[in-house]
JSON list of C-alpha atoms in Angstrom, two decimals:
[
{"chain": "J", "resi": 1025, "resn": "MET", "atom": "CA", "xyz": [-17.43, 17.15, -10.84]},
{"chain": "J", "resi": 1026, "resn": "PRO", "atom": "CA", "xyz": [-18.25, 14.73, -7.98]},
{"chain": "J", "resi": 1027, "resn": "ILE", "atom": "CA", "xyz": [-18.88, 16.31, -4.60]},
{"chain": "J", "resi": 1028, "resn": "LYS", "atom": "CA", "xyz": [-19.01, 14.70, -1.16]},
{"chain": "J", "resi": 1029, "resn": "LEU", "atom": "CA", "xyz": [-19.99, 16.21, 2.19]},
{"chain": "J", "resi": 1030, "resn": "GLU", "atom": "CA", "xyz": [-17.00, 15.79, 4.51]},
{"chain": "J", "resi": 1031, "resn": "ASN", "atom": "CA", "xyz": [-18.31, 17.17, 7.80]},
{"chain": "J", "resi": 1032, "resn": "VAL", "atom": "CA", "xyz": [-20.24, 19.92, 9.53]},
{"chain": "J", "resi": 1033, "resn": "GLY", "atom": "CA", "xyz": [-18.04, 22.33, 11.51]},
{"chain": "J", "resi": 1034, "resn": "ILE", "atom": "CA", "xyz": [-19.25, 23.85, 14.77]},
{"chain": "J", "resi": 1035, "resn": "ALA", "atom": "CA", "xyz": [-17.43, 26.41, 16.90]},
{"chain": "J", "resi": 1036, "resn": "VAL", "atom": "CA", "xyz": [-17.93, 25.59, 20.58]},
{"chain": "J", "resi": 1037, "resn": "ARG", "atom": "CA", "xyz": [-17.29, 27.28, 23.89]},
{"chain": "J", "resi": 1038, "resn": "ASP", "atom": "CA", "xyz": [-15.89, 24.15, 25.60]},
{"chain": "J", "resi": 1039, "resn": "LEU", "atom": "CA", "xyz": [-14.49, 21.37, 23.43]},
{"chain": "J", "resi": 1040, "resn": "GLU", "atom": "CA", "xyz": [-14.36, 18.71, 26.16]},
{"chain": "J", "resi": 1041, "resn": "GLU", "atom": "CA", "xyz": [-17.95, 19.36, 27.29]},
{"chain": "J", "resi": 1042, "resn": "THR", "atom": "CA", "xyz": [-19.18, 19.14, 23.69]},
{"chain": "J", "resi": 1043, "resn": "ILE", "atom": "CA", "xyz": [-17.20, 15.96, 22.97]},
{"chain": "J", "resi": 1044, "resn": "ALA", "atom": "CA", "xyz": [-18.69, 14.36, 26.10]},
{"chain": "J", "resi": 1045, "resn": "PHE", "atom": "CA", "xyz": [-22.23, 15.23, 24.94]},
{"chain": "J", "resi": 1046, "resn": "PHE", "atom": "CA", "xyz": [-21.84, 13.82, 21.43]},
{"chain": "J", "resi": 1047, "resn": "THR", "atom": "CA", "xyz": [-19.85, 10.72, 22.46]},
{"chain": "J", "resi": 1048, "resn": "ASP", "atom": "CA", "xyz": [-22.51, 9.89, 25.05]},
{"chain": "J", "resi": 1049, "resn": "LEU", "atom": "CA", "xyz": [-25.02, 10.02, 22.19]},
{"chain": "J", "resi": 1050, "resn": "GLY", "atom": "CA", "xyz": [-22.89, 7.46, 20.31]},
{"chain": "J", "resi": 1051, "resn": "LEU", "atom": "CA", "xyz": [-20.42, 9.40, 18.14]},
{"chain": "J", "resi": 1052, "resn": "THR", "atom": "CA", "xyz": [-16.74, 8.42, 18.21]},
{"chain": "J", "resi": 1053, "resn": "VAL", "atom": "CA", "xyz": [-13.74, 10.74, 18.34]},
{"chain": "J", "resi": 1054, "resn": "MET", "atom": "CA", "xyz": [-11.79, 10.11, 15.14]},
{"chain": "J", "resi": 1055, "resn": "GLY", "atom": "CA", "xyz": [-9.01, 12.57, 15.87]},
{"chain": "J", "resi": 1056, "resn": "ARG", "atom": "CA", "xyz": [-7.89, 15.69, 17.68]},
{"chain": "J", "resi": 1057, "resn": "ASP", "atom": "CA", "xyz": [-5.45, 18.42, 16.82]},
{"chain": "J", "resi": 1058, "resn": "THR", "atom": "CA", "xyz": [-4.47, 22.00, 17.49]},
{"chain": "J", "resi": 1059, "resn": "VAL", "atom": "CA", "xyz": [-4.31, 24.09, 14.34]},
{"chain": "J", "resi": 1060, "resn": "SER", "atom": "CA", "xyz": [-2.53, 27.37, 13.70]},
{"chain": "J", "resi": 1061, "resn": "GLY", "atom": "CA", "xyz": [-0.15, 28.98, 11.26]},
{"chain": "J", "resi": 1062, "resn": "GLU", "atom": "CA", "xyz": [-0.29, 30.69, 7.90]},
{"chain": "J", "resi": 1063, "resn": "TRP", "atom": "CA", "xyz": [-2.21, 27.86, 6.23]},
{"chain": "J", "resi": 1064, "resn": "ALA", "atom": "CA", "xyz": [-4.93, 28.04, 8.92]},
{"chain": "J", "resi": 1065, "resn": "ASP", "atom": "CA", "xyz": [-5.10, 31.85, 8.63]},
{"chain": "J", "resi": 1066, "resn": "THR", "atom": "CA", "xyz": [-5.50, 31.56, 4.85]},
{"chain": "J", "resi": 1067, "resn": "ALA", "atom": "CA", "xyz": [-8.05, 28.72, 4.91]},
{"chain": "J", "resi": 1068, "resn": "VAL", "atom": "CA", "xyz": [-10.29, 30.26, 7.57]},
{"chain": "J", "resi": 1069, "resn": "GLY", "atom": "CA", "xyz": [-9.70, 33.93, 6.79]},
{"chain": "J", "resi": 1070, "resn": "LEU", "atom": "CA", "xyz": [-8.66, 34.95, 10.32]},
{"chain": "J", "resi": 1071, "resn": "ASP", "atom": "CA", "xyz": [-5.25, 36.35, 11.26]},
{"chain": "J", "resi": 1072, "resn": "GLY", "atom": "CA", "xyz": [-3.64, 34.45, 14.12]},
{"chain": "J", "resi": 1073, "resn": "ASN", "atom": "CA", "xyz": [-6.14, 31.59, 13.82]},
{"chain": "J", "resi": 1074, "resn": "HIS", "atom": "CA", "xyz": [-5.42, 29.08, 16.59]},
{"chain": "J", "resi": 1075, "resn": "ALA", "atom": "CA", "xyz": [-7.94, 26.44, 17.64]},
{"chain": "J", "resi": 1076, "resn": "LYS", "atom": "CA", "xyz": [-8.28, 23.05, 19.29]},
{"chain": "J", "resi": 1077, "resn": "ILE", "atom": "CA", "xyz": [-10.28, 20.71, 17.06]},
{"chain": "J", "resi": 1078, "resn": "ALA", "atom": "CA", "xyz": [-11.85, 17.27, 17.24]},
{"chain": "J", "resi": 1079, "resn": "VAL", "atom": "CA", "xyz": [-13.52, 15.22, 14.52]},
{"chain": "J", "resi": 1080, "resn": "LEU", "atom": "CA", "xyz": [-16.35, 12.93, 15.61]},
{"chain": "J", "resi": 1081, "resn": "GLN", "atom": "CA", "xyz": [-18.05, 10.27, 13.50]},
{"chain": "J", "resi": 1082, "resn": "THR", "atom": "CA", "xyz": [-21.49, 8.72, 13.68]},
{"chain": "J", "resi": 1083, "resn": "PRO", "atom": "CA", "xyz": [-21.67, 4.95, 14.28]},
{"chain": "J", "resi": 1084, "resn": "ASP", "atom": "CA", "xyz": [-22.81, 4.32, 10.69]},
{"chain": "J", "resi": 1085, "resn": "GLY", "atom": "CA", "xyz": [-19.53, 5.81, 9.43]},
{"chain": "J", "resi": 1086, "resn": "HIS", "atom": "CA", "xyz": [-21.19, 8.36, 7.14]},
{"chain": "J", "resi": 1087, "resn": "GLY", "atom": "CA", "xyz": [-21.59, 11.54, 9.22]},
{"chain": "J", "resi": 1088, "resn": "GLN", "atom": "CA", "xyz": [-18.87, 13.63, 10.82]},
{"chain": "J", "resi": 1089, "resn": "LEU", "atom": "CA", "xyz": [-18.79, 16.73, 13.00]},
{"chain": "J", "resi": 1090, "resn": "GLU", "atom": "CA", "xyz": [-15.68, 18.91, 13.28]},
{"chain": "J", "resi": 1091, "resn": "LEU", "atom": "CA", "xyz": [-15.78, 20.76, 16.59]},
{"chain": "J", "resi": 1092, "resn": "PHE", "atom": "CA", "xyz": [-13.43, 23.64, 17.20]},
{"chain": "J", "resi": 1093, "resn": "GLU", "atom": "CA", "xyz": [-12.68, 25.77, 20.26]},
{"chain": "J", "resi": 1094, "resn": "TYR", "atom": "CA", "xyz": [-10.92, 29.03, 19.39]},
{"chain": "J", "resi": 1095, "resn": "LEU", "atom": "CA", "xyz": [-7.84, 29.96, 21.39]},
{"chain": "J", "resi": 1096, "resn": "HIS", "atom": "CA", "xyz": [-7.20, 33.01, 19.16]},
{"chain": "J", "resi": 1097, "resn": "PRO", "atom": "CA", "xyz": [-8.85, 35.18, 18.13]},
{"chain": "J", "resi": 1098, "resn": "ASP", "atom": "CA", "xyz": [-11.26, 35.13, 21.05]},
{"chain": "J", "resi": 1099, "resn": "ALA", "atom": "CA", "xyz": [-14.53, 33.35, 20.37]},
{"chain": "J", "resi": 1100, "resn": "ILE", "atom": "CA", "xyz": [-17.45, 35.71, 19.84]},
{"chain": "J", "resi": 1101, "resn": "GLU", "atom": "CA", "xyz": [-20.50, 34.96, 21.95]},
{"chain": "J", "resi": 1102, "resn": "THR", "atom": "CA", "xyz": [-23.83, 35.40, 20.18]},
{"chain": "J", "resi": 1103, "resn": "ASN", "atom": "CA", "xyz": [-27.39, 34.57, 21.08]},
{"chain": "J", "resi": 1104, "resn": "PRO", "atom": "CA", "xyz": [-28.23, 30.93, 20.33]},
{"chain": "J", "resi": 1105, "resn": "THR", "atom": "CA", "xyz": [-29.73, 30.36, 16.88]},
{"chain": "J", "resi": 1106, "resn": "LEU", "atom": "CA", "xyz": [-33.51, 30.18, 16.80]},
{"chain": "J", "resi": 1107, "resn": "PRO", "atom": "CA", "xyz": [-35.23, 27.54, 14.65]},
{"chain": "J", "resi": 1108, "resn": "ASN", "atom": "CA", "xyz": [-36.53, 30.20, 12.22]},
{"chain": "J", "resi": 1109, "resn": "GLU", "atom": "CA", "xyz": [-33.28, 32.17, 11.73]},
{"chain": "J", "resi": 1110, "resn": "ILE", "atom": "CA", "xyz": [-31.54, 32.26, 8.36]},
{"chain": "J", "resi": 1111, "resn": "GLY", "atom": "CA", "xyz": [-28.14, 30.58, 8.32]},
{"chain": "J", "resi": 1112, "resn": "MET", "atom": "CA", "xyz": [-26.61, 27.44, 9.76]},
{"chain": "J", "resi": 1113, "resn": "HIS", "atom": "CA", "xyz": [-29.49, 25.78, 11.50]},
{"chain": "J", "resi": 1114, "resn": "ARG", "atom": "CA", "xyz": [-29.11, 22.47, 13.30]},
{"chain": "J", "resi": 1115, "resn": "VAL", "atom": "CA", "xyz": [-27.49, 19.06, 13.37]},
{"chain": "J", "resi": 1116, "resn": "ALA", "atom": "CA", "xyz": [-29.95, 16.15, 13.04]},
{"chain": "J", "resi": 1117, "resn": "PHE", "atom": "CA", "xyz": [-29.52, 12.56, 14.14]},
{"chain": "J", "resi": 1118, "resn": "SER", "atom": "CA", "xyz": [-31.73, 9.52, 13.76]},
{"chain": "J", "resi": 1119, "resn": "VAL", "atom": "CA", "xyz": [-31.83, 7.39, 16.90]},
{"chain": "J", "resi": 1120, "resn": "ASP", "atom": "CA", "xyz": [-33.27, 3.98, 17.72]},
{"chain": "J", "resi": 1121, "resn": "ASP", "atom": "CA", "xyz": [-34.69, 5.15, 21.07]},
{"chain": "J", "resi": 1122, "resn": "ILE", "atom": "CA", "xyz": [-35.51, 8.83, 21.46]},
{"chain": "J", "resi": 1123, "resn": "ASP", "atom": "CA", "xyz": [-36.33, 8.45, 25.16]},
{"chain": "J", "resi": 1124, "resn": "ALA", "atom": "CA", "xyz": [-32.91, 6.93, 25.87]},
{"chain": "J", "resi": 1125, "resn": "ALA", "atom": "CA", "xyz": [-31.22, 9.67, 23.79]},
{"chain": "J", "resi": 1126, "resn": "LEU", "atom": "CA", "xyz": [-33.12, 12.33, 25.76]},
{"chain": "J", "resi": 1127, "resn": "GLU", "atom": "CA", "xyz": [-32.03, 10.75, 29.05]},
{"chain": "J", "resi": 1128, "resn": "ILE", "atom": "CA", "xyz": [-28.42, 11.01, 27.88]},
{"chain": "J", "resi": 1129, "resn": "ALA", "atom": "CA", "xyz": [-28.93, 14.64, 26.78]},
{"chain": "J", "resi": 1130, "resn": "ALA", "atom": "CA", "xyz": [-30.54, 15.48, 30.15]},
{"chain": "J", "resi": 1131, "resn": "LYS", "atom": "CA", "xyz": [-27.39, 14.30, 31.94]},
{"chain": "J", "resi": 1132, "resn": "HIS", "atom": "CA", "xyz": [-25.67, 17.16, 30.10]},
{"chain": "J", "resi": 1133, "resn": "GLY", "atom": "CA", "xyz": [-28.38, 19.66, 31.08]},
{"chain": "J", "resi": 1134, "resn": "CYS", "atom": "CA", "xyz": [-29.97, 19.53, 27.60]},
{"chain": "J", "resi": 1135, "resn": "THR", "atom": "CA", "xyz": [-33.74, 19.20, 27.28]},
{"chain": "J", "resi": 1136, "resn": "PRO", "atom": "CA", "xyz": [-36.23, 19.57, 24.41]},
{"chain": "J", "resi": 1137, "resn": "LEU", "atom": "CA", "xyz": [-37.18, 23.11, 23.42]},
{"chain": "J", "resi": 1138, "resn": "ARG", "atom": "CA", "xyz": [-40.84, 22.17, 23.84]},
{"chain": "J", "resi": 1139, "resn": "GLY", "atom": "CA", "xyz": [-41.39, 18.40, 23.81]},
{"chain": "J", "resi": 1140, "resn": "VAL", "atom": "CA", "xyz": [-41.38, 15.35, 21.58]},
{"chain": "J", "resi": 1141, "resn": "ALA", "atom": "CA", "xyz": [-43.62, 15.59, 18.52]},
{"chain": "J", "resi": 1142, "resn": "ASN", "atom": "CA", "xyz": [-45.17, 12.83, 16.44]},
{"chain": "J", "resi": 1143, "resn": "TYR", "atom": "CA", "xyz": [-44.89, 13.48, 12.70]},
{"chain": "J", "resi": 1144, "resn": "GLN", "atom": "CA", "xyz": [-47.69, 11.58, 10.94]},
{"chain": "J", "resi": 1145, "resn": "ASP", "atom": "CA", "xyz": [-46.94, 8.40, 12.92]},
{"chain": "J", "resi": 1146, "resn": "ILE", "atom": "CA", "xyz": [-43.68, 8.18, 10.93]},
{"chain": "J", "resi": 1147, "resn": "TYR", "atom": "CA", "xyz": [-41.24, 9.89, 13.32]},
{"chain": "J", "resi": 1148, "resn": "LYS", "atom": "CA", "xyz": [-41.05, 10.99, 16.92]},
{"chain": "J", "resi": 1149, "resn": "LEU", "atom": "CA", "xyz": [-38.77, 14.03, 16.91]},
{"chain": "J", "resi": 1150, "resn": "THR", "atom": "CA", "xyz": [-37.57, 16.94, 18.96]},
{"chain": "J", "resi": 1151, "resn": "TYR", "atom": "CA", "xyz": [-35.16, 19.85, 18.94]},
{"chain": "J", "resi": 1152, "resn": "LEU", "atom": "CA", "xyz": [-32.95, 20.44, 21.95]},
{"chain": "J", "resi": 1153, "resn": "ARG", "atom": "CA", "xyz": [-30.21, 22.87, 22.86]},
{"chain": "J", "resi": 1154, "resn": "GLY", "atom": "CA", "xyz": [-26.85, 21.13, 23.13]},
{"chain": "J", "resi": 1155, "resn": "PRO", "atom": "CA", "xyz": [-23.56, 22.50, 24.50]},
{"chain": "J", "resi": 1156, "resn": "SER", "atom": "CA", "xyz": [-22.68, 26.02, 23.30]},
{"chain": "J", "resi": 1157, "resn": "GLY", "atom": "CA", "xyz": [-26.33, 26.49, 22.30]},
{"chain": "J", "resi": 1158, "resn": "ILE", "atom": "CA", "xyz": [-26.11, 24.06, 19.35]},
{"chain": "J", "resi": 1159, "resn": "LEU", "atom": "CA", "xyz": [-29.54, 23.10, 18.04]},
{"chain": "J", "resi": 1160, "resn": "VAL", "atom": "CA", "xyz": [-29.74, 19.30, 17.84]},
{"chain": "J", "resi": 1161, "resn": "MET", "atom": "CA", "xyz": [-32.65, 17.40, 16.29]},
{"chain": "J", "resi": 1162, "resn": "LEU", "atom": "CA", "xyz": [-33.28, 13.84, 17.38]},
{"chain": "J", "resi": 1163, "resn": "ALA", "atom": "CA", "xyz": [-35.68, 11.64, 15.39]},
{"chain": "J", "resi": 1164, "resn": "GLN", "atom": "CA", "xyz": [-36.84, 8.08, 15.94]},
{"chain": "J", "resi": 1165, "resn": "GLU", "atom": "CA", "xyz": [-38.68, 6.23, 13.19]},
{"chain": "J", "resi": 1166, "resn": "VAL", "atom": "CA", "xyz": [-41.97, 4.86, 14.51]},
{"chain": "J", "resi": 1167, "resn": "LYS", "atom": "CA", "xyz": [-42.13, 1.06, 14.22]},
{"chain": "J", "resi": 1168, "resn": "GLY", "atom": "CA", "xyz": [-43.89, -0.19, 11.11]},
{"chain": "J", "resi": 1169, "resn": "HIS", "atom": "CA", "xyz": [-42.52, 2.55, 8.80]}
]
């Protein structure tokens, strides 16, 4: 049976704020919708499921994020995920210029958790907290690798 990853879904506090963050980093909005009804209740497993959604795609055409902001039931606030917690962890992107990507993230109030690391002179990488506490990893391949 062939299998293909379609997207990574992320519940967010503010859909427009999150779209602005990811589109500034270079993703493109592929579509938007509002979903509700019996099919949505069945698929997601929540009665009265009603959400605004947006699908964003990476410039290479291979990666997609599905962002959703719940209208009903109310979104449940939790503490942001820590890097060592079990469960859904982070979204990672390769970038051509990590400094430029960090400047864009900073315009959205998002800064590295600690700094930019150098992994064996292969990658410069960092984790940052995006909108709604999303952990985002940015990695730039070091020239010559």
